[in-house]
């Protein structure tokens, strides 16, 4: 057992959850990882992986048993995100986005909404979390998508951009502004949107540096009709819902980043144990040992923080926004650093596509940008210490 195995063992999961994580690890190793390189090269959406994940019943793992799911813990969910992302970061974010989009429904939806929509998630529906707009990124409150009530319906109009799963999602949690409320922040609302019918189009899909198998789409809503019964909370509850949702999705994107970090660390260690220069294995050079020591120590500390946040959430904690931000910021900076150093440790080979570290470095970059850029997280964490 090495330090990381001992650390993982500190995440106390009941036997049935351990078995789920173990079966995800096997699926990731045997099916998802072997397809990752081809997915990266072709940029094709990994339907085979989505199917395999659904076959294991993973879409239902975070849905309560009362709505047909398995109701497993947040800790078990994060462990699965990390395993899948370690094998294929594109697939990891596709699956995790289902959680990001549907967790607010689970936490805040009415019984009727959950009864109607959650069985679709359990059955394998793909979901999307729809916040960003062309002119409203870091400051989401600048969004202009309009929700106009019309009797039993709401008409949705506006453009959303960079939406993960956007081209394929069956269900979306869309944020917009209630047309009858003038205040820019008070008017924000969250709406559960099912795909189908006229007035919703995919304008483009991005050609990205990394995560090339995941769909990142620009969506145009043109008076798209949604039943009023799909409004999450009341008109104007949206900002509260948005912040609460992000607090639970940020540890998940941290787990995604840590999956990339683990893969890069393991590849680097394996390579420098074999590669010889000047008659010695690369890892026998003291300068390289210092480098590995620093990376391993930071990775272990960050993973310990991941399980700390998981315990906070599973313990019913509500006030963990700063902890979630620290985790997202540190995990993503670390993923980028470890992936970059892993390329360095592979020398010229690391710059070539035959070695996985080249892809990991491209995949890692986005983790510093989405779910709040790391500049925004630094501001939020720093601001939390301002005396009021
Ligand atoms: C691959 C991918 C997938 C995504 N998936 C989704 C998704 O599923 N759903 C969704 O809604 N969005 C998604 N996004 C959007 C993502 O969350 C945004 O790109 C991110 O929030 C940044 O917004 P922006 O790109 O408009 O950058 P901007 O907000 O324009 O920022 C540009 C730069 O300015 C800095 N900056 C901005 N404001 C400040 C400030 N106040 N102080 C200091 N620096 C600042 C930023 O840190 C950044 O470096 C995705 C994006 C990508 C690329």
GROMACS .gro file of C-alpha atoms and ligand atoms in nm:
model
  441
    1UNK     CA    1   0.000   0.000   0.000
    2UNK     CA    2   0.133   0.345  -0.082
    3UNK     CA    3   0.033   0.676   0.074
    4UNK     CA    4  -0.256   0.727  -0.172
    5UNK     CA    5  -0.408   0.382  -0.105
    6UNK     CA    6  -0.389   0.453   0.269
    7UNK     CA    7  -0.551   0.793   0.215
    8UNK     CA    8  -0.836   0.647   0.009
    9UNK     CA    9  -0.896   0.395   0.285
   10UNK     CA   10  -0.980   0.684   0.520
   11UNK     CA   11  -1.298   0.751   0.321
   12UNK     CA   12  -1.536   0.545   0.528
   13UNK     CA   13  -1.796   0.397   0.297
   14UNK     CA   14  -2.039   0.117   0.379
   15UNK     CA   15  -1.966  -0.215   0.203
   16UNK     CA   16  -2.228  -0.171  -0.069
   17UNK     CA   17  -2.084   0.172  -0.163
   18UNK     CA   18  -1.730   0.035  -0.166
   19UNK     CA   19  -1.850  -0.232  -0.408
   20UNK     CA   20  -1.998   0.035  -0.637
   21UNK     CA   21  -1.671   0.232  -0.636
   22UNK     CA   22  -1.481  -0.091  -0.704
   23UNK     CA   23  -1.704  -0.177  -1.000
   24UNK     CA   24  -1.660   0.177  -1.138
   25UNK     CA   25  -1.283   0.138  -1.103
   26UNK     CA   26  -1.300  -0.186  -1.302
   27UNK     CA   27  -1.522  -0.031  -1.571
   28UNK     CA   28  -1.291   0.271  -1.594
   29UNK     CA   29  -0.981   0.055  -1.627
   30UNK     CA   30  -1.120  -0.210  -1.863
   31UNK     CA   31  -1.354  -0.013  -2.089
   32UNK     CA   32  -1.331   0.364  -2.049
   33UNK     CA   33  -0.953   0.414  -2.035
   34UNK     CA   34  -0.880   0.206  -2.347
   35UNK     CA   35  -1.118   0.426  -2.552
   36UNK     CA   36  -0.989   0.761  -2.423
   37UNK     CA   37  -0.715   0.820  -2.679
   38UNK     CA   38  -0.944   0.754  -2.977
   39UNK     CA   39  -1.213   0.979  -2.831
   40UNK     CA   40  -0.958   1.258  -2.788
   41UNK     CA   41  -0.838   1.218  -3.146
   42UNK     CA   42  -1.181   1.200  -3.309
   43UNK     CA   43  -1.363   1.443  -3.079
   44UNK     CA   44  -1.665   1.213  -3.100
   45UNK     CA   45  -1.914   1.203  -2.815
   46UNK     CA   46  -1.842   0.882  -2.620
   47UNK     CA   47  -2.181   0.713  -2.641
   48UNK     CA   48  -2.031   0.370  -2.570
   49UNK     CA   49  -1.901   0.499  -2.235
   50UNK     CA   50  -2.232   0.666  -2.151
   51UNK     CA   51  -2.408   0.335  -2.226
   52UNK     CA   52  -2.163   0.139  -2.010
   53UNK     CA   53  -2.207   0.385  -1.722
   54UNK     CA   54  -2.584   0.356  -1.746
   55UNK     CA   55  -2.564  -0.023  -1.764
   56UNK     CA   56  -2.399  -0.010  -1.423
   57UNK     CA   57  -2.689   0.202  -1.296
   58UNK     CA   58  -2.464   0.496  -1.217
   59UNK     CA   59  -2.706   0.765  -1.332
   60UNK     CA   60  -2.926   0.668  -1.041
   61UNK     CA   61  -2.656   0.652  -0.777
   62UNK     CA   62  -2.723   1.004  -0.647
   63UNK     CA   63  -3.103   0.990  -0.692
   64UNK     CA   64  -3.293   0.906  -0.370
   65UNK     CA   65  -3.432   0.553  -0.339
   66UNK     CA   66  -3.781   0.701  -0.311
   67UNK     CA   67  -3.747   0.810  -0.676
   68UNK     CA   68  -3.597   0.492  -0.813
   69UNK     CA   69  -3.229   0.562  -0.751
   70UNK     CA   70  -2.971   0.412  -0.517
   71UNK     CA   71  -2.934   0.719  -0.294
   72UNK     CA   72  -2.562   0.669  -0.236
   73UNK     CA   73  -2.347   0.914  -0.043
   74UNK     CA   74  -2.172   1.221  -0.180
   75UNK     CA   75  -1.838   1.063  -0.083
   76UNK     CA   76  -1.911   0.757  -0.298
   77UNK     CA   77  -2.020   0.982  -0.585
   78UNK     CA   78  -1.697   1.188  -0.569
   79UNK     CA   79  -1.487   0.870  -0.560
   80UNK     CA   80  -1.665   0.753  -0.880
   81UNK     CA   81  -1.614   1.091  -1.055
   82UNK     CA   82  -1.244   1.068  -0.980
   83UNK     CA   83  -1.217   0.711  -1.113
   84UNK     CA   84  -1.401   0.784  -1.438
   85UNK     CA   85  -1.214   1.113  -1.495
   86UNK     CA   86  -0.880   0.943  -1.434
   87UNK     CA   87  -0.965   0.706  -1.719
   88UNK     CA   88  -1.121   0.965  -1.954
   89UNK     CA   89  -1.174   1.325  -1.848
   90UNK     CA   90  -1.432   1.382  -2.125
   91UNK     CA   91  -1.647   1.096  -2.000
   92UNK     CA   92  -1.596   1.209  -1.641
   93UNK     CA   93  -1.744   1.552  -1.704
   94UNK     CA   94  -2.031   1.417  -1.915
   95UNK     CA   95  -2.140   1.196  -1.627
   96UNK     CA   96  -2.070   1.449  -1.352
   97UNK     CA   97  -2.276   1.712  -1.536
   98UNK     CA   98  -2.585   1.496  -1.482
   99UNK     CA   99  -2.526   1.537  -1.111
  100UNK     CA  100  -2.449   1.910  -1.135
  101UNK     CA  101  -2.774   1.973  -1.321
  102UNK     CA  102  -3.002   1.738  -1.130
  103UNK     CA  103  -2.882   1.778  -0.771
  104UNK     CA  104  -3.076   2.107  -0.733
  105UNK     CA  105  -3.393   1.922  -0.839
  106UNK     CA  106  -3.320   1.651  -0.581
  107UNK     CA  107  -3.251   1.904  -0.305
  108UNK     CA  108  -3.507   2.172  -0.386
  109UNK     CA  109  -3.771   2.032  -0.623
  110UNK     CA  110  -4.131   1.958  -0.531
  111UNK     CA  111  -4.240   1.595  -0.489
  112UNK     CA  112  -4.436   1.627  -0.812
  113UNK     CA  113  -4.130   1.750  -1.006
  114UNK     CA  114  -3.909   1.477  -0.862
  115UNK     CA  115  -4.170   1.210  -0.927
  116UNK     CA  116  -4.206   1.323  -1.287
  117UNK     CA  117  -3.843   1.388  -1.380
  118UNK     CA  118  -3.605   1.183  -1.165
  119UNK     CA  119  -3.705   0.841  -1.306
  120UNK     CA  120  -3.588   0.974  -1.644
  121UNK     CA  121  -3.249   1.052  -1.493
  122UNK     CA  122  -3.231   0.704  -1.339
  123UNK     CA  123  -3.319   0.555  -1.679
  124UNK     CA  124  -3.014   0.727  -1.828
  125UNK     CA  125  -3.123   1.074  -1.943
  126UNK     CA  126  -2.836   1.314  -2.007
  127UNK     CA  127  -2.856   1.647  -1.829
  128UNK     CA  128  -2.703   1.994  -1.867
  129UNK     CA  129  -2.650   2.286  -1.632
  130UNK     CA  130  -2.725   2.598  -1.835
  131UNK     CA  131  -2.594   2.923  -1.689
  132UNK     CA  132  -2.329   3.091  -1.906
  133UNK     CA  133  -2.414   3.337  -2.183
  134UNK     CA  134  -2.192   3.502  -2.444
  135UNK     CA  135  -2.176   3.825  -2.240
  136UNK     CA  136  -2.226   3.674  -1.891
  137UNK     CA  137  -1.952   3.436  -1.777
  138UNK     CA  138  -1.781   3.507  -1.445
  139UNK     CA  139  -2.062   3.745  -1.358
  140UNK     CA  140  -2.359   3.518  -1.417
  141UNK     CA  141  -2.595   3.781  -1.278
  142UNK     CA  142  -2.546   3.967  -1.608
  143UNK     CA  143  -2.745   3.696  -1.790
  144UNK     CA  144  -3.023   3.820  -2.018
  145UNK     CA  145  -3.216   3.501  -2.096
  146UNK     CA  146  -3.580   3.586  -2.037
  147UNK     CA  147  -3.852   3.374  -1.871
  148UNK     CA  148  -4.190   3.514  -1.965
  149UNK     CA  149  -4.495   3.365  -1.786
  150UNK     CA  150  -4.792   3.291  -2.018
  151UNK     CA  151  -5.072   3.112  -1.833
  152UNK     CA  152  -4.957   2.758  -1.752
  153UNK     CA  153  -4.639   2.803  -1.951
  154UNK     CA  154  -4.315   2.995  -1.945
  155UNK     CA  155  -4.158   3.117  -2.270
  156UNK     CA  156  -3.779   3.098  -2.265
  157UNK     CA  157  -3.578   3.327  -2.496
  158UNK     CA  158  -3.202   3.384  -2.505
  159UNK     CA  159  -2.865   3.238  -2.594
  160UNK     CA  160  -2.657   3.015  -2.368
  161UNK     CA  161  -2.300   2.924  -2.446
  162UNK     CA  162  -2.033   2.669  -2.343
  163UNK     CA  163  -2.299   2.423  -2.224
  164UNK     CA  164  -2.156   2.081  -2.140
  165UNK     CA  165  -2.381   1.804  -2.282
  166UNK     CA  166  -2.570   2.088  -2.450
  167UNK     CA  167  -2.611   1.920  -2.788
  168UNK     CA  168  -2.739   1.593  -2.640
  169UNK     CA  169  -2.905   1.666  -2.305
  170UNK     CA  170  -3.261   1.544  -2.255
  171UNK     CA  171  -3.305   1.753  -1.940
  172UNK     CA  172  -3.159   2.091  -1.854
  173UNK     CA  173  -3.154   2.318  -1.556
  174UNK     CA  174  -3.170   2.661  -1.718
  175UNK     CA  175  -3.114   2.992  -1.540
  176UNK     CA  176  -3.280   3.310  -1.667
  177UNK     CA  177  -3.464   3.621  -1.555
  178UNK     CA  178  -3.833   3.652  -1.474
  179UNK     CA  179  -3.975   3.913  -1.708
  180UNK     CA  180  -4.208   4.058  -1.442
  181UNK     CA  181  -3.931   4.134  -1.190
  182UNK     CA  182  -3.721   4.440  -1.267
  183UNK     CA  183  -3.430   4.390  -1.025
  184UNK     CA  184  -3.138   4.224  -1.203
  185UNK     CA  185  -3.050   3.979  -0.924
  186UNK     CA  186  -3.395   3.930  -0.769
  187UNK     CA  187  -3.532   3.826  -1.108
  188UNK     CA  188  -3.305   3.522  -1.154
  189UNK     CA  189  -3.496   3.192  -1.174
  190UNK     CA  190  -3.417   2.827  -1.234
  191UNK     CA  191  -3.627   2.623  -1.473
  192UNK     CA  192  -3.627   2.251  -1.551
  193UNK     CA  193  -3.638   2.218  -1.927
  194UNK     CA  194  -3.704   1.901  -2.126
  195UNK     CA  195  -3.579   1.888  -2.482
  196UNK     CA  196  -3.839   1.853  -2.757
  197UNK     CA  197  -4.057   2.088  -2.956
  198UNK     CA  198  -3.985   2.402  -3.154
  199UNK     CA  199  -3.778   2.695  -3.034
  200UNK     CA  200  -3.459   2.527  -2.912
  201UNK     CA  201  -3.160   2.498  -3.142
  202UNK     CA  202  -2.791   2.413  -3.119
  203UNK     CA  203  -2.602   2.702  -3.279
  204UNK     CA  204  -2.253   2.555  -3.256
  205UNK     CA  205  -2.029   2.307  -3.078
  206UNK     CA  206  -1.681   2.416  -2.972
  207UNK     CA  207  -1.360   2.269  -3.115
  208UNK     CA  208  -1.164   2.254  -2.790
  209UNK     CA  209  -0.807   2.219  -2.665
  210UNK     CA  210  -0.902   1.933  -2.435
  211UNK     CA  211  -1.201   1.728  -2.319
  212UNK     CA  212  -1.250   1.678  -2.687
  213UNK     CA  213  -1.511   1.405  -2.647
  214UNK     CA  214  -1.744   1.621  -2.439
  215UNK     CA  215  -1.999   1.838  -2.615
  216UNK     CA  216  -1.973   2.211  -2.540
  217UNK     CA  217  -2.262   2.380  -2.715
  218UNK     CA  218  -2.421   2.717  -2.776
  219UNK     CA  219  -2.798   2.692  -2.742
  220UNK     CA  220  -3.059   2.932  -2.876
  221UNK     CA  221  -3.398   2.948  -2.704
  222UNK     CA  222  -3.664   3.128  -2.905
  223UNK     CA  223  -3.993   3.152  -2.711
  224UNK     CA  224  -3.935   2.789  -2.610
  225UNK     CA  225  -4.243   2.668  -2.418
  226UNK     CA  226  -4.193   2.504  -2.081
  227UNK     CA  227  -4.470   2.409  -1.835
  228UNK     CA  228  -4.485   2.651  -1.544
  229UNK     CA  229  -4.486   2.343  -1.320
  230UNK     CA  230  -4.115   2.310  -1.408
  231UNK     CA  231  -4.010   2.624  -1.223
  232UNK     CA  232  -3.770   2.529  -0.943
  233UNK     CA  233  -3.867   2.728  -0.636
  234UNK     CA  234  -4.046   3.059  -0.687
  235UNK     CA  235  -3.980   3.343  -0.930
  236UNK     CA  236  -3.669   3.515  -0.796
  237UNK     CA  237  -3.526   3.216  -0.605
  238UNK     CA  238  -3.271   3.155  -0.879
  239UNK     CA  239  -2.961   3.320  -0.736
  240UNK     CA  240  -2.998   3.127  -0.409
  241UNK     CA  241  -3.045   2.804  -0.607
  242UNK     CA  242  -2.747   2.886  -0.830
  243UNK     CA  243  -2.511   2.941  -0.536
  244UNK     CA  244  -2.635   2.631  -0.351
  245UNK     CA  245  -2.594   2.421  -0.668
  246UNK     CA  246  -2.241   2.544  -0.730
  247UNK     CA  247  -2.139   2.455  -0.375
  248UNK     CA  248  -2.217   2.092  -0.454
  249UNK     CA  249  -2.086   2.086  -0.810
  250UNK     CA  250  -1.751   2.244  -0.722
  251UNK     CA  251  -1.627   1.949  -0.513
  252UNK     CA  252  -1.736   1.734  -0.806
  253UNK     CA  253  -1.527   1.932  -1.056
  254UNK     CA  254  -1.243   1.909  -0.803
  255UNK     CA  255  -1.279   1.528  -0.805
  256UNK     CA  256  -1.267   1.545  -1.185
  257UNK     CA  257  -0.944   1.750  -1.168
  258UNK     CA  258  -0.796   1.510  -0.913
  259UNK     CA  259  -0.868   1.219  -1.147
  260UNK     CA  260  -0.656   1.393  -1.412
  261UNK     CA  261  -0.391   1.476  -1.151
  262UNK     CA  262  -0.373   1.113  -1.033
  263UNK     CA  263  -0.337   0.982  -1.387
  264UNK     CA  264  -0.058   1.230  -1.462
  265UNK     CA  265   0.122   1.155  -1.135
  266UNK     CA  266   0.106   0.779  -1.188
  267UNK     CA  267   0.226   0.806  -1.548
  268UNK     CA  268   0.515   1.030  -1.446
  269UNK     CA  269   0.627   0.801  -1.162
  270UNK     CA  270   0.604   0.496  -1.383
  271UNK     CA  271   0.806   0.658  -1.662
  272UNK     CA  272   1.089   0.789  -1.441
  273UNK     CA  273   1.121   0.451  -1.275
  274UNK     CA  274   1.202   0.299  -1.614
  275UNK     CA  275   1.372   0.570  -1.816
  276UNK     CA  276   1.752   0.578  -1.771
  277UNK     CA  277   2.000   0.856  -1.841
  278UNK     CA  278   2.370   0.871  -1.739
  279UNK     CA  279   2.341   0.509  -1.627
  280UNK     CA  280   2.071   0.576  -1.367
  281UNK     CA  281   1.694   0.572  -1.352
  282UNK     CA  282   1.558   0.928  -1.371
  283UNK     CA  283   1.397   0.892  -1.027
  284UNK     CA  284   1.739   0.825  -0.876
  285UNK     CA  285   1.837   1.189  -0.936
  286UNK     CA  286   1.783   1.394  -0.622
  287UNK     CA  287   1.638   1.696  -0.806
  288UNK     CA  288   1.369   1.470  -0.952
  289UNK     CA  289   1.299   1.314  -0.610
  290UNK     CA  290   1.242   1.663  -0.468
  291UNK     CA  291   0.997   1.736  -0.750
  292UNK     CA  292   0.804   1.413  -0.695
  293UNK     CA  293   0.801   1.469  -0.319
  294UNK     CA  294   0.640   1.811  -0.360
  295UNK     CA  295   0.379   1.687  -0.607
  296UNK     CA  296   0.292   1.379  -0.399
  297UNK     CA  297   0.259   1.581  -0.079
  298UNK     CA  298   0.032   1.841  -0.236
  299UNK     CA  299  -0.177   1.574  -0.405
  300UNK     CA  300  -0.221   1.383  -0.078
  301UNK     CA  301  -0.321   1.701   0.107
  302UNK     CA  302  -0.569   1.801  -0.161
  303UNK     CA  303  -0.727   1.454  -0.169
  304UNK     CA  304  -0.757   1.462   0.210
  305UNK     CA  305  -0.947   1.791   0.170
  306UNK     CA  306  -1.173   1.627  -0.091
  307UNK     CA  307  -1.280   1.365   0.164
  308UNK     CA  308  -1.314   1.636   0.430
  309UNK     CA  309  -1.564   1.825   0.211
  310UNK     CA  310  -1.743   1.498   0.127
  311UNK     CA  311  -1.789   1.433   0.499
  312UNK     CA  312  -1.923   1.787   0.551
  313UNK     CA  313  -2.185   1.738   0.280
  314UNK     CA  314  -2.279   1.385   0.387
  315UNK     CA  315  -2.306   1.509   0.746
  316UNK     CA  316  -2.580   1.751   0.637
  317UNK     CA  317  -2.359   2.062   0.655
  318UNK     CA  318  -2.488   2.374   0.479
  319UNK     CA  319  -2.212   2.626   0.529
  320UNK     CA  320  -1.927   2.485   0.317
  321UNK     CA  321  -1.902   2.733   0.029
  322UNK     CA  322  -1.550   2.848   0.119
  323UNK     CA  323  -1.433   2.489   0.170
  324UNK     CA  324  -1.578   2.394  -0.171
  325UNK     CA  325  -1.407   2.694  -0.335
  326UNK     CA  326  -1.070   2.614  -0.175
  327UNK     CA  327  -1.103   2.257  -0.297
  328UNK     CA  328  -1.197   2.351  -0.655
  329UNK     CA  329  -0.918   2.610  -0.678
  330UNK     CA  330  -0.644   2.395  -0.529
  331UNK     CA  331  -0.742   2.071  -0.709
  332UNK     CA  332  -0.752   2.240  -1.049
  333UNK     CA  333  -0.426   2.434  -1.003
  334UNK     CA  334  -0.265   2.110  -0.889
  335UNK     CA  335  -0.402   1.911  -1.183
  336UNK     CA  336  -0.252   2.165  -1.422
  337UNK     CA  337   0.080   2.166  -1.238
  338UNK     CA  338   0.110   1.788  -1.212
  339UNK     CA  339   0.008   1.736  -1.575
  340UNK     CA  340   0.262   1.998  -1.689
  341UNK     CA  341   0.538   1.845  -1.473
  342UNK     CA  342   0.443   1.498  -1.598
  343UNK     CA  343   0.506   1.618  -1.954
  344UNK     CA  344   0.838   1.767  -1.838
  345UNK     CA  345   0.940   1.439  -1.675
  346UNK     CA  346   0.871   1.252  -1.998
  347UNK     CA  347   1.113   1.483  -2.181
  348UNK     CA  348   1.047   1.510  -2.555
  349UNK     CA  349   0.821   1.205  -2.548
  350UNK     CA  350   0.582   1.390  -2.319
  351UNK     CA  351   0.520   1.642  -2.596
  352UNK     CA  352   0.405   1.368  -2.833
  353UNK     CA  353   0.063   1.210  -2.853
  354UNK     CA  354   0.192   0.854  -2.799
  355UNK     CA  355   0.205   0.932  -2.428
  356UNK     CA  356  -0.112   1.003  -2.230
  357UNK     CA  357   0.041   1.296  -2.041
  358UNK     CA  358   0.012   1.512  -2.355
  359UNK     CA  359  -0.368   1.474  -2.342
  360UNK     CA  360  -0.383   1.510  -1.964
  361UNK     CA  361  -0.211   1.849  -1.984
  362UNK     CA  362  -0.471   1.972  -2.236
  363UNK     CA  363  -0.757   1.822  -2.035
  364UNK     CA  364  -0.636   1.976  -1.709
  365UNK     CA  365  -0.648   2.337  -1.829
  366UNK     CA  366  -1.025   2.376  -1.832
  367UNK     CA  367  -1.049   2.280  -1.465
  368UNK     CA  368  -0.895   2.618  -1.374
  369UNK     CA  369  -1.153   2.801  -1.587
  370UNK     CA  370  -1.499   2.650  -1.538
  371UNK     CA  371  -1.730   2.648  -1.236
  372UNK     CA  372  -1.588   2.988  -1.147
  373UNK     CA  373  -1.241   3.074  -1.274
  374UNK     CA  374  -0.970   3.042  -1.012
  375UNK     CA  375  -0.940   3.421  -0.998
  376UNK     CA  376  -1.305   3.435  -0.892
  377UNK     CA  377  -1.248   3.163  -0.630
  378UNK     CA  378  -0.948   3.350  -0.491
  379UNK     CA  379  -1.163   3.661  -0.457
  380UNK     CA  380  -1.444   3.469  -0.289
  381UNK     CA  381  -1.214   3.295  -0.042
  382UNK     CA  382  -1.024   3.616   0.037
  383UNK     CA  383  -1.345   3.815   0.074
  384UNK     CA  384  -1.479   3.567   0.329
  385UNK     CA  385  -1.224   3.708   0.577
  386UNK     CA  386  -1.337   4.071   0.533
  387UNK     CA  387  -1.471   4.206   0.862
  388UNK     CA  388  -1.836   4.302   0.814
  389LIG     C1  389  -1.531   2.335  -2.191
  389LIG     C2  390  -1.624   2.425  -2.116
  389LIG     C3  391  -1.735   2.372  -2.053
  389LIG     C4  392  -1.824   2.455  -1.985
  389LIG     N1  393  -1.940   2.401  -1.931
  389LIG     C5  394  -2.036   2.486  -1.884
  389LIG     C6  395  -2.166   2.437  -1.850
  389LIG     O1  396  -2.192   2.317  -1.855
  389LIG     N2  397  -2.260   2.526  -1.810
  389LIG     C7  398  -2.235   2.660  -1.802
  389LIG     O2  399  -2.325   2.735  -1.768
  389LIG     N3  400  -2.111   2.710  -1.833
  389LIG     C8  401  -2.013   2.628  -1.874
  389LIG     N4  402  -1.889   2.676  -1.911
  389LIG     C9  403  -1.862   2.819  -1.896
  389LIG    C10  404  -1.758   2.851  -1.789
  389LIG     O3  405  -1.811   2.831  -1.661
  389LIG    C11  406  -1.712   2.996  -1.815
  389LIG     O4  407  -1.628   2.990  -1.930
  389LIG    C12  408  -1.639   3.057  -1.697
  389LIG     O5  409  -1.729   3.081  -1.593
  389LIG    C13  410  -1.570   3.188  -1.734
  389LIG     O6  411  -1.656   3.274  -1.804
  389LIG     P1  412  -1.604   3.341  -1.942
  389LIG     O7  413  -1.554   3.232  -2.026
  389LIG     O8  414  -1.712   3.425  -1.994
  389LIG     O9  415  -1.481   3.429  -1.899
  389LIG     P2  416  -1.483   3.583  -1.840
  389LIG    O10  417  -1.581   3.592  -1.728
  389LIG    O11  418  -1.499   3.676  -1.954
  389LIG    O12  419  -1.336   3.592  -1.783
  389LIG    C14  420  -1.221   3.620  -1.863
  389LIG    C15  421  -1.102   3.636  -1.768
  389LIG    O13  422  -1.125   3.748  -1.682
  389LIG    C16  423  -1.114   3.706  -1.545
  389LIG     N5  424  -1.213   3.779  -1.465
  389LIG    C17  425  -1.346   3.795  -1.491
  389LIG     N6  426  -1.405   3.864  -1.392
  389LIG    C18  427  -1.309   3.890  -1.300
  389LIG    C19  428  -1.305   3.957  -1.175
  389LIG     N7  429  -1.416   4.009  -1.119
  389LIG     N8  430  -1.187   3.965  -1.110
  389LIG    C20  431  -1.074   3.912  -1.161
  389LIG     N9  432  -1.070   3.846  -1.279
  389LIG    C21  433  -1.186   3.836  -1.347
  389LIG    C22  434  -1.146   3.558  -1.546
  389LIG    O14  435  -1.091   3.493  -1.432
  389LIG    C23  436  -1.081   3.514  -1.677
  389LIG    O15  437  -0.944   3.493  -1.656
  389LIG    C24  438  -1.797   2.594  -1.975
  389LIG    C25  439  -1.684   2.647  -2.037
  389LIG    C26  440  -1.599   2.565  -2.109
  389LIG    C27  441  -1.481   2.626  -2.181
   0.00000   0.00000   0.00000
